[in-house]
Coordinates of C-alpha atoms in Angstrom, one line a residue:
M1 CA 0.0 0.0 0.0
G2 CA 1.3 3.4 -1.0
P3 CA 1.1 6.7 1.0
P4 CA -2.4 7.9 1.9
L5 CA -3.8 10.4 -0.6
W6 CA -4.2 13.1 2.0
L7 CA -0.5 13.1 2.5
P8 CA 0.5 15.1 -0.6
W9 CA -2.0 17.8 0.4
A10 CA -0.6 17.9 4.0
L11 CA 3.0 18.0 2.8
T12 CA 2.3 20.6 0.2
A13 CA 0.8 22.8 2.9
A14 CA 3.8 22.2 5.1
V15 CA 6.2 23.2 2.3
A16 CA 4.1 26.3 1.6
I17 CA 4.1 27.7 5.1
Y18 CA 7.5 29.3 5.2
P19 CA 7.3 30.7 1.7
A20 CA 3.9 32.1 2.6
V21 CA 5.3 33.9 5.6
L22 CA 8.2 35.3 3.6
D23 CA 5.8 36.5 0.9
A24 CA 3.6 38.2 3.5
Q25 CA 6.6 40.0 5.1
Y26 CA 8.9 40.7 2.2
R27 CA 7.0 39.9 -1.1
S28 CA 9.9 37.7 -2.0
V29 CA 10.5 33.9 -1.8
P30 CA 13.8 32.3 -2.6
E31 CA 13.3 29.8 -5.5
H32 CA 15.4 27.1 -3.7
L33 CA 12.7 26.8 -1.1
W34 CA 10.2 25.5 -3.7
Y35 CA 12.9 23.5 -5.5
L36 CA 13.9 21.5 -2.4
G37 CA 10.5 21.0 -0.9
A38 CA 8.7 20.2 -4.2
K39 CA 11.3 17.6 -5.2
V40 CA 10.6 15.5 -2.0
V41 CA 6.8 16.0 -2.0
A42 CA 6.6 15.3 -5.8
V43 CA 8.2 11.9 -5.4
I44 CA 5.8 11.0 -2.5
S45 CA 2.9 12.2 -4.5
F46 CA 3.9 10.2 -7.6
I47 CA 4.1 7.0 -5.5
A48 CA 0.7 7.8 -3.8
Y49 CA -1.1 8.4 -7.1
L50 CA 0.6 5.6 -9.0
G51 CA -1.0 3.2 -6.7
L52 CA -4.4 4.6 -7.6
Y53 CA -4.3 5.6 -11.3
P54 CA -2.9 3.9 -14.4
L55 CA 0.4 5.4 -15.6
R56 CA -1.1 6.9 -18.8
L57 CA -3.9 8.5 -16.8
L58 CA -1.5 9.9 -14.3
A59 CA 0.7 11.3 -17.1
A60 CA -2.4 13.0 -18.4
F61 CA -3.1 14.5 -15.0
Y62 CA 0.5 15.8 -14.8
L63 CA 0.0 17.5 -18.2
E64 CA -3.3 18.9 -17.2
S65 CA -1.8 20.3 -13.9
L66 CA 0.6 22.4 -15.9
V67 CA -2.3 24.6 -17.2
A68 CA -2.2 26.7 -14.0
P69 CA 1.5 27.5 -13.9
A70 CA 1.3 28.2 -17.6
A71 CA -1.4 30.8 -17.0
V72 CA 0.6 32.3 -14.1
A73 CA 3.7 32.5 -16.3
L74 CA 1.7 34.4 -18.9
A75 CA 0.5 36.8 -16.3
A76 CA 4.1 37.2 -15.1
A77 CA 5.2 37.9 -18.7
L78 CA 2.6 40.6 -18.9
G79 CA 3.9 42.2 -15.6
F80 CA 0.9 41.3 -13.5
M81 CA 2.7 38.7 -11.3
G82 CA 6.2 37.9 -10.3
A83 CA 8.6 35.0 -11.1
G84 CA 8.1 33.7 -7.6
D85 CA 4.4 33.2 -8.3
V86 CA 5.3 31.1 -11.3
W87 CA 7.6 28.9 -9.2
A88 CA 4.9 28.6 -6.5
S89 CA 2.2 27.5 -9.0
L90 CA 4.6 25.0 -10.7
A91 CA 5.6 23.5 -7.4
I92 CA 1.9 23.1 -6.5
A93 CA 1.2 21.4 -9.8
L94 CA 4.0 18.9 -9.2
M95 CA 3.2 18.2 -5.6
I96 CA -0.6 17.7 -6.2
P97 CA -0.8 16.6 -9.8
A98 CA -4.0 14.6 -9.6
P99 CA -7.5 15.1 -8.0
P100 CA -8.8 12.8 -5.3
P101 CA -10.7 9.7 -6.6
G102 CA -14.1 10.8 -8.1
S103 CA -13.2 14.4 -8.5
I104 CA -12.9 16.1 -11.9
M105 CA -11.0 19.3 -11.1
P106 CA -7.3 19.6 -11.5
P107 CA -6.0 20.6 -8.1
S108 CA -3.4 23.1 -9.2
L109 CA -5.9 25.0 -11.3
L110 CA -8.5 25.1 -8.5
I111 CA -5.9 26.2 -6.0
V112 CA -4.6 29.0 -8.3
L113 CA -8.2 30.1 -9.1
L114 CA -9.1 30.2 -5.4
A115 CA -6.0 32.1 -4.5
S116 CA -6.7 34.6 -7.2
L117 CA -10.3 35.1 -6.0
L118 CA -9.2 35.5 -2.4
E119 CA -6.6 38.0 -3.4
V120 CA -9.1 40.1 -5.4
A121 CA -11.6 39.9 -2.5
A122 CA -9.0 41.1 0.0
R123 CA -7.9 44.1 -2.1
P124 CA -10.8 46.5 -1.3
I125 CA -10.6 45.5 2.4
V126 CA -6.9 46.2 2.6
A127 CA -7.4 49.5 0.7
Y128 CA -10.1 50.6 3.0
I129 CA -8.1 49.9 6.1
K130 CA -5.0 51.7 4.7
A131 CA -7.2 54.7 3.7
R132 CA -8.5 54.9 7.3
Q133 CA -5.1 54.5 8.8
L134 CA -3.4 57.2 6.8
G135 CA -6.3 59.6 6.2
G136 CA -6.6 58.9 2.5
R137 CA -9.5 58.4 0.2
W138 CA -10.7 54.9 -0.5
E139 CA -11.7 54.1 -4.1
G140 CA -12.6 50.4 -4.2
L141 CA -9.4 48.5 -5.0
K142 CA -7.2 51.6 -4.7
V143 CA -6.4 54.4 -2.2
I144 CA -5.5 58.0 -2.8
L145 CA -2.9 59.3 -0.4
S146 CA -0.8 62.5 0.0
C147 CA 2.8 61.9 -1.1
G148 CA 3.9 62.3 2.5
S149 CA 1.6 59.5 3.7
A150 CA 2.4 57.4 0.6
H151 CA 6.1 57.2 1.7
R152 CA 5.0 55.6 5.0
T153 CA 3.4 52.6 3.3
R154 CA 5.0 49.2 2.6
W155 CA 4.3 47.2 -0.5
W156 CA 2.0 49.7 -2.1
F157 CA 2.5 50.8 -5.7
P158 CA 1.3 53.7 -7.8
V159 CA -1.4 52.5 -10.3
G160 CA 0.3 51.7 -13.6
S161 CA 3.7 51.0 -12.1
S162 CA 5.3 47.6 -12.2
A163 CA 5.7 45.7 -8.9
V164 CA 8.2 43.5 -10.7
S165 CA 10.7 46.0 -12.1
E166 CA 10.9 48.6 -9.3
S167 CA 10.6 48.9 -5.6
P168 CA 7.6 50.6 -3.9
S169 CA 9.7 53.6 -2.7
E170 CA 11.1 54.2 -6.2
A171 CA 7.7 54.0 -7.9
I172 CA 6.2 56.3 -5.3
A173 CA 9.0 58.8 -5.7
R174 CA 8.6 58.8 -9.4
A175 CA 4.8 59.2 -9.2
C176 CA 5.2 62.1 -6.7
S177 CA 7.7 64.0 -8.7
N178 CA 4.9 66.2 -10.3
D179 CA 2.0 65.6 -7.9
S180 CA 1.1 66.1 -4.3
E181 CA -1.1 63.0 -4.2
V182 CA -0.8 59.5 -5.6
V183 CA -3.2 56.6 -6.4
L184 CA -1.9 53.4 -4.8
E185 CA -2.8 49.8 -5.0
P186 CA -1.4 47.0 -2.8
G187 CA 1.2 44.5 -3.8
M188 CA -0.5 41.3 -2.5
P189 CA 1.3 38.2 -1.2
F190 CA 0.0 35.6 -3.7
V191 CA 1.9 32.7 -2.1
T192 CA 0.1 33.4 1.2
F193 CA -3.2 33.2 -0.6
I194 CA -2.1 29.9 -2.1
L195 CA -1.6 28.5 1.4
I196 CA -5.1 29.7 2.4
A197 CA -6.6 28.2 -0.7
L198 CA -5.1 24.7 -0.1
P199 CA -7.7 23.4 2.5
L200 CA -10.5 25.2 0.6
A201 CA -9.5 23.4 -2.6
L202 CA -9.4 20.0 -1.0
L203 CA -12.8 20.6 0.5
L204 CA -14.2 21.5 -2.9
E205 CA -12.5 18.6 -4.5
L206 CA -14.3 16.2 -2.1
T207 CA -17.7 17.9 -2.4
L208 CA -18.6 20.2 -5.2
F209 CA -16.4 18.6 -7.9
R210 CA -16.9 15.1 -6.9
V211 CA -18.8 12.9 -9.4
P212 CA -21.1 10.3 -7.9

């Protein structure tokens, strides 16, 4: 008997905890954390799923699981996400390549979709809190702050700037060069939302996406 099928999910969550903390604090995750953790968990997952699915079907699941990291890579190429988000989604795809028995939803795709939805849902809340804290004006997903207040923020970027190519302080200084106010949006920790999405995705796999 191979490893229990809940084990890849539990190990994936364990691997994601430290990167999620780093992403929340610094918006940066060293790639080797995913590389080392994903290698070990991917082997365990392969053994677990090989005892359940035929090799050809498992290979199809692996290919299917790459849709999510491919989508994240496209978003990163367009400047909407960072390279660390690509590594995270690829690691998730390799660690949890196949759905639980009876489910029809690729886990990596579901996890990335849930993480994206959670991130979008959190943005107006975070913006509202920041506007109240610094005396700015709240505008849905964005906040308008004076340049003096804007320089007191962490991981907030002027609308239209790239969170990938420049630091928040550089982007704010450039945006404030000709204005006294700046419109900011938060740089959100996507890896943190991936960690939150993991148990939710497993619950949905076992309920909503399960075929009788």
